[in-house]
Amino acid sequence: MTSRELTGFLPLDDAQTARAGWPRRLSDTAWRTGFGAIGWPWLLASLSGGRKADKRALLDELGLAHDALPHLGSWKADVGFLRHIVREIARLRPAHVVELGAGASSLVAAQALLLHGGGQLHSFDQHGGFVEATRQWLAEHGLAVDIRHAPLIHDSKDWPGRWYAIDDLPDQIDLLIIDGPPWSVHPLVRGAADSLFARLSHNGVVLLDDAARPGERLGAR
């Protein structure tokens, strides 16, 4: 499955965990339950993915077919966030973009880089099968991306939840796109992205998807 397909309300992580019966920390479950009760308006709003007219305009700007991203919303980035990615790439013309959480944003970022300077996208995702499917999907669009499987097996020193096993990062990051891990791991888990901030270039930019949600707002403080 790639971001071309229609997806459910829950991210892949929750669906797979529910089927496999993998254990979860009780404290993480309590956090997810509490923030789910608080954040349901944001979760519902994310289902739409944005206006169709805005998506068509974005795809036209990138020179992509209108059916390149047939399904947005749910746990995928919405049109508004994707437009932020394109604008920052056009403005910065970055040499190295690091993306946490692959999918629709990978296609958009890679195509924008092709149009604006030809920088490299380094993308990490916790689902091995999704990584391979996304790599093939991007190749169908003529895009070569450094996309790698990064399982959620590390504990952050300062933040709750499991974090990516990331290696071989570029020494300097010009644009950091944070679109994972999903909130279902822990509402505050994306705060652990601060472990990459030391690699940001002088004019480096951080883009955080779902930044209006309570967990992300706390993590961004």
mmCIF file of C-alpha atoms in Angstrom:
data_model
loop_
_atom_site.group_PDB
_atom_site.id
_atom_site.type_symbol
_atom_site.label_atom_id
_atom_site.label_comp_id
_atom_site.label_asym_id
_atom_site.label_seq_id
_atom_site.Cartn_x
_atom_site.Cartn_y
_atom_site.Cartn_z
ATOM 1 C CA MET A 1 0.000 0.000 0.000
ATOM 2 C CA THR A 2 1.153 3.558 -0.763
ATOM 3 C CA SER A 3 -0.385 6.996 -0.324
ATOM 4 C CA ARG A 4 -2.296 6.400 -3.566
ATOM 5 C CA GLU A 5 -4.722 4.108 -1.752
ATOM 6 C CA LEU A 6 -7.623 5.063 0.479
ATOM 7 C CA THR A 7 -6.707 4.567 4.124
ATOM 8 C CA GLY A 8 -8.598 4.223 7.352
ATOM 9 C CA PHE A 9 -8.898 6.618 10.254
ATOM 10 C CA LEU A 10 -6.099 4.997 12.250
ATOM 11 C CA PRO A 11 -2.454 5.059 11.108
ATOM 12 C CA LEU A 12 -0.814 1.839 9.988
ATOM 13 C CA ASP A 13 0.883 1.457 13.344
ATOM 14 C CA ASP A 14 -2.385 1.084 15.227
ATOM 15 C CA ALA A 15 -3.930 -1.295 12.713
ATOM 16 C CA GLN A 16 -0.926 -3.613 12.725
ATOM 17 C CA THR A 17 -0.556 -3.494 16.490
ATOM 18 C CA ALA A 18 -4.204 -4.358 17.024
ATOM 19 C CA ARG A 19 -3.936 -7.411 14.762
ATOM 20 C CA ALA A 20 -0.650 -8.643 16.175
ATOM 21 C CA GLY A 21 -1.488 -7.988 19.799
ATOM 22 C CA TRP A 22 1.849 -6.298 20.479
ATOM 23 C CA PRO A 23 2.198 -4.993 24.043
ATOM 24 C CA ARG A 24 1.984 -1.286 24.747
ATOM 25 C CA ARG A 25 3.046 0.663 27.778
ATOM 26 C CA LEU A 26 0.142 1.402 30.082
ATOM 27 C CA SER A 27 1.258 5.014 30.503
ATOM 28 C CA ASP A 28 1.369 5.523 26.721
ATOM 29 C CA THR A 29 -2.153 4.121 26.429
ATOM 30 C CA ALA A 30 -3.372 6.544 29.087
ATOM 31 C CA TRP A 31 -1.771 9.481 27.257
ATOM 32 C CA ARG A 32 -3.326 8.441 23.943
ATOM 33 C CA THR A 33 -6.743 8.032 25.517
ATOM 34 C CA GLY A 34 -6.578 11.421 27.209
ATOM 35 C CA PHE A 35 -5.307 13.313 24.192
ATOM 36 C CA GLY A 36 -7.724 11.469 21.921
ATOM 37 C CA ALA A 37 -10.572 12.800 24.054
ATOM 38 C CA ILE A 38 -9.159 16.332 23.854
ATOM 39 C CA GLY A 39 -7.996 16.270 20.263
ATOM 40 C CA TRP A 40 -10.905 14.628 18.458
ATOM 41 C CA PRO A 41 -11.869 17.883 16.639
ATOM 42 C CA TRP A 42 -8.406 18.005 15.046
ATOM 43 C CA LEU A 43 -8.538 14.304 14.204
ATOM 44 C CA LEU A 44 -11.907 14.694 12.492
ATOM 45 C CA ALA A 45 -10.723 17.775 10.607
ATOM 46 C CA SER A 46 -7.766 15.799 9.254
ATOM 47 C CA LEU A 47 -10.063 13.359 7.452
ATOM 48 C CA SER A 48 -10.875 15.722 4.592
ATOM 49 C CA GLY A 49 -7.330 16.294 3.361
ATOM 50 C CA GLY A 50 -8.220 19.731 2.012
ATOM 51 C CA ARG A 51 -10.231 21.152 -0.875
ATOM 52 C CA LYS A 52 -10.071 19.373 -4.219
ATOM 53 C CA ALA A 53 -9.491 22.660 -6.033
ATOM 54 C CA ASP A 54 -6.466 23.378 -3.836
ATOM 55 C CA LYS A 55 -5.080 19.913 -4.491
ATOM 56 C CA ARG A 56 -5.466 20.353 -8.249
ATOM 57 C CA ALA A 57 -3.689 23.714 -8.062
ATOM 58 C CA LEU A 58 -0.832 22.166 -6.096
ATOM 59 C CA LEU A 59 -0.445 19.293 -8.548
ATOM 60 C CA ASP A 60 -0.517 21.735 -11.468
ATOM 61 C CA GLU A 61 2.236 23.775 -9.819
ATOM 62 C CA LEU A 62 4.340 20.632 -9.485
ATOM 63 C CA GLY A 63 3.592 19.373 -12.981
ATOM 64 C CA LEU A 64 1.946 16.217 -11.645
ATOM 65 C CA ALA A 65 -1.202 14.556 -12.951
ATOM 66 C CA HIS A 66 -4.408 15.287 -11.062
ATOM 67 C CA ASP A 67 -4.672 11.617 -10.068
ATOM 68 C CA ALA A 68 -1.161 11.528 -8.573
ATOM 69 C CA LEU A 69 -2.607 11.956 -5.066
ATOM 70 C CA PRO A 70 -6.153 10.584 -5.231
ATOM 71 C CA HIS A 71 -6.580 10.206 -1.465
ATOM 72 C CA LEU A 72 -5.386 12.651 1.181
ATOM 73 C CA GLY A 73 -6.483 13.104 4.768
ATOM 74 C CA SER A 74 -6.726 10.519 7.557
ATOM 75 C CA TRP A 75 -3.120 9.951 8.697
ATOM 76 C CA LYS A 76 -1.687 11.472 5.512
ATOM 77 C CA ALA A 77 -0.537 15.067 5.131
ATOM 78 C CA ASP A 78 -3.249 17.440 3.943
ATOM 79 C CA VAL A 79 -3.034 19.903 1.067
ATOM 80 C CA GLY A 80 -2.209 22.830 3.343
ATOM 81 C CA PHE A 81 0.869 21.134 4.779
ATOM 82 C CA LEU A 82 1.971 19.909 1.356
ATOM 83 C CA ARG A 83 1.793 23.478 0.064
ATOM 84 C CA HIS A 84 4.016 24.628 2.934
ATOM 85 C CA ILE A 85 6.574 22.029 1.864
ATOM 86 C CA VAL A 86 6.565 23.237 -1.739
ATOM 87 C CA ARG A 87 6.872 26.894 -0.749
ATOM 88 C CA GLU A 88 9.792 26.284 1.587
ATOM 89 C CA ILE A 89 11.638 24.175 -0.971
ATOM 90 C CA ALA A 90 11.104 26.858 -3.618
ATOM 91 C CA ARG A 91 12.363 29.526 -1.209
ATOM 92 C CA LEU A 92 15.289 27.662 0.350
ATOM 93 C CA ARG A 93 16.395 25.517 -2.602
ATOM 94 C CA PRO A 94 17.747 23.075 0.009
ATOM 95 C CA ALA A 95 20.562 20.640 -0.620
ATOM 96 C CA HIS A 96 19.291 18.155 1.977
ATOM 97 C CA VAL A 97 15.720 17.599 3.145
ATOM 98 C CA VAL A 98 15.048 15.075 5.914
ATOM 99 C CA GLU A 99 11.532 13.700 6.240
ATOM 100 C CA LEU A 100 10.182 11.724 9.191
ATOM 101 C CA GLY A 101 7.180 9.742 7.983
ATOM 102 C CA ALA A 102 6.971 8.885 4.281
ATOM 103 C CA GLY A 103 3.979 9.077 1.956
ATOM 104 C CA ALA A 104 2.231 11.859 0.076
ATOM 105 C CA SER A 105 4.747 14.376 1.389
ATOM 106 C CA SER A 106 7.559 12.294 -0.132
ATOM 107 C CA LEU A 107 6.137 12.623 -3.635
ATOM 108 C CA VAL A 108 5.497 16.340 -3.218
ATOM 109 C CA ALA A 109 8.882 17.102 -1.659
ATOM 110 C CA ALA A 110 10.826 15.050 -4.208
ATOM 111 C CA GLN A 111 9.039 16.675 -7.145
ATOM 112 C CA ALA A 112 9.517 20.150 -5.653
ATOM 113 C CA LEU A 113 13.231 19.458 -5.209
ATOM 114 C CA LEU A 114 13.441 18.385 -8.838
ATOM 115 C CA LEU A 115 11.948 21.734 -9.860
ATOM 116 C CA HIS A 116 13.872 23.893 -7.393
ATOM 117 C CA GLY A 117 17.561 23.140 -7.202
ATOM 118 C CA GLY A 118 17.712 19.364 -7.358
ATOM 119 C CA GLY A 119 18.452 18.690 -3.677
ATOM 120 C CA GLN A 120 18.231 15.274 -2.029
ATOM 121 C CA LEU A 121 15.295 13.960 -0.004
ATOM 122 C CA HIS A 122 16.141 11.590 2.857
ATOM 123 C CA SER A 123 12.941 9.954 4.090
ATOM 124 C CA PHE A 124 12.448 7.609 7.051
ATOM 125 C CA ASP A 125 9.396 5.529 7.952
ATOM 126 C CA GLN A 126 8.747 2.790 10.493
ATOM 127 C CA HIS A 127 6.918 0.422 8.124
ATOM 128 C CA GLY A 128 9.263 -1.633 5.953
ATOM 129 C CA GLY A 129 6.610 -2.712 3.451
ATOM 130 C CA PHE A 130 5.320 0.826 3.099
ATOM 131 C CA VAL A 131 8.859 2.088 2.490
ATOM 132 C CA GLU A 132 9.412 -0.342 -0.369
ATOM 133 C CA ALA A 133 6.001 0.357 -1.915
ATOM 134 C CA THR A 134 6.587 4.103 -1.666
ATOM 135 C CA ARG A 135 10.036 3.774 -3.246
ATOM 136 C CA GLN A 136 8.479 1.996 -6.228
ATOM 137 C CA TRP A 137 5.647 4.539 -6.407
ATOM 138 C CA LEU A 138 8.117 7.424 -6.535
ATOM 139 C CA ALA A 139 10.168 5.611 -9.169
ATOM 140 C CA GLU A 140 7.044 5.446 -11.346
ATOM 141 C CA HIS A 141 7.132 9.248 -11.287
ATOM 142 C CA GLY A 142 10.824 9.265 -12.198
ATOM 143 C CA LEU A 143 11.907 10.303 -8.697
ATOM 144 C CA ALA A 144 14.899 8.826 -6.874
ATOM 145 C CA VAL A 145 14.635 9.259 -3.106
ATOM 146 C CA ASP A 146 16.811 8.046 -0.252
ATOM 147 C CA ILE A 147 13.936 6.364 1.598
ATOM 148 C CA ARG A 148 14.740 3.953 4.404
ATOM 149 C CA HIS A 149 13.061 1.736 6.950
ATOM 150 C CA ALA A 150 13.554 3.183 10.448
ATOM 151 C CA PRO A 151 11.709 1.043 13.017
ATOM 152 C CA LEU A 152 10.442 2.621 16.220
ATOM 153 C CA ILE A 153 12.772 0.874 18.644
ATOM 154 C CA HIS A 154 14.649 3.692 20.368
ATOM 155 C CA ASP A 155 13.747 5.430 23.599
ATOM 156 C CA SER A 156 14.247 9.184 23.636
ATOM 157 C CA LYS A 157 16.040 10.579 26.659
ATOM 158 C CA ASP A 158 13.700 13.558 26.921
ATOM 159 C CA TRP A 159 10.424 12.492 25.290
ATOM 160 C CA PRO A 160 7.974 9.602 25.753
ATOM 161 C CA GLY A 161 7.146 6.995 23.137
ATOM 162 C CA ARG A 162 9.347 5.032 20.766
ATOM 163 C CA TRP A 163 11.576 6.874 18.296
ATOM 164 C CA TYR A 164 13.051 6.044 14.921
ATOM 165 C CA ALA A 165 16.237 4.033 14.529
ATOM 166 C CA ILE A 166 17.837 6.553 12.171
ATOM 167 C CA ASP A 167 21.365 6.341 10.837
ATOM 168 C CA ASP A 168 23.487 7.859 8.093
ATOM 169 C CA LEU A 169 21.932 11.315 8.240
ATOM 170 C CA PRO A 170 23.394 14.199 6.243
ATOM 171 C CA ASP A 171 25.746 16.366 8.284
ATOM 172 C CA GLN A 172 23.612 19.390 7.492
ATOM 173 C CA ILE A 173 19.825 19.532 7.181
ATOM 174 C CA ASP A 174 18.299 22.480 5.341
ATOM 175 C CA LEU A 175 14.659 21.447 5.750
ATOM 176 C CA LEU A 176 13.274 19.026 8.336
ATOM 177 C CA ILE A 177 9.757 17.693 7.691
ATOM 178 C CA ILE A 178 8.166 16.080 10.750
ATOM 179 C CA ASP A 179 5.188 13.954 9.743
ATOM 180 C CA GLY A 180 5.764 11.063 12.132
ATOM 181 C CA PRO A 181 5.675 9.031 14.237
ATOM 182 C CA PRO A 182 1.868 9.010 14.450
ATOM 183 C CA TRP A 183 0.170 10.392 17.543
ATOM 184 C CA SER A 184 -1.008 6.866 18.373
ATOM 185 C CA VAL A 185 2.550 6.017 19.464
ATOM 186 C CA HIS A 186 2.362 8.844 21.998
ATOM 187 C CA PRO A 187 0.863 12.348 21.675
ATOM 188 C CA LEU A 188 4.236 13.938 22.535
ATOM 189 C CA VAL A 189 6.502 11.599 20.576
ATOM 190 C CA ARG A 190 7.338 14.090 17.818
ATOM 191 C CA GLY A 191 9.132 16.250 20.348
ATOM 192 C CA ALA A 192 12.040 13.817 20.017
ATOM 193 C CA ALA A 193 12.770 15.351 16.623
ATOM 194 C CA ASP A 194 14.755 17.935 18.579
ATOM 195 C CA SER A 195 17.575 15.377 18.546
ATOM 196 C CA LEU A 196 18.131 16.423 14.909
ATOM 197 C CA PHE A 197 18.122 20.174 15.475
ATOM 198 C CA ALA A 198 21.897 20.330 15.945
ATOM 199 C CA ARG A 199 22.227 19.329 12.284
ATOM 200 C CA LEU A 200 20.081 22.188 10.992
ATOM 201 C CA SER A 201 21.888 24.619 8.730
ATOM 202 C CA HIS A 202 22.099 28.306 9.617
ATOM 203 C CA ASN A 203 18.895 29.075 7.721
ATOM 204 C CA GLY A 204 17.358 25.652 8.275
ATOM 205 C CA VAL A 205 13.588 25.310 8.611
ATOM 206 C CA VAL A 206 11.446 22.812 10.526
ATOM 207 C CA LEU A 207 7.933 21.963 9.295
ATOM 208 C CA LEU A 208 5.667 20.105 11.735
ATOM 209 C CA ASP A 209 2.536 18.441 10.393
ATOM 210 C CA ASP A 210 -0.598 18.605 12.569
ATOM 211 C CA ALA A 211 1.003 21.448 14.510
ATOM 212 C CA ALA A 212 -2.393 22.614 15.827
ATOM 213 C CA ARG A 213 -3.039 19.385 17.742
ATOM 214 C CA PRO A 214 -2.549 19.600 21.524
ATOM 215 C CA GLY A 215 0.301 17.075 21.617
ATOM 216 C CA GLU A 216 2.259 18.766 18.840
ATOM 217 C CA ARG A 217 1.703 22.190 20.393
ATOM 218 C CA LEU A 218 3.178 20.987 23.673
ATOM 219 C CA GLY A 219 6.097 19.348 21.896
ATOM 220 C CA ALA A 220 6.866 22.481 19.883
ATOM 221 C CA ARG A 221 7.186 24.752 22.917
#
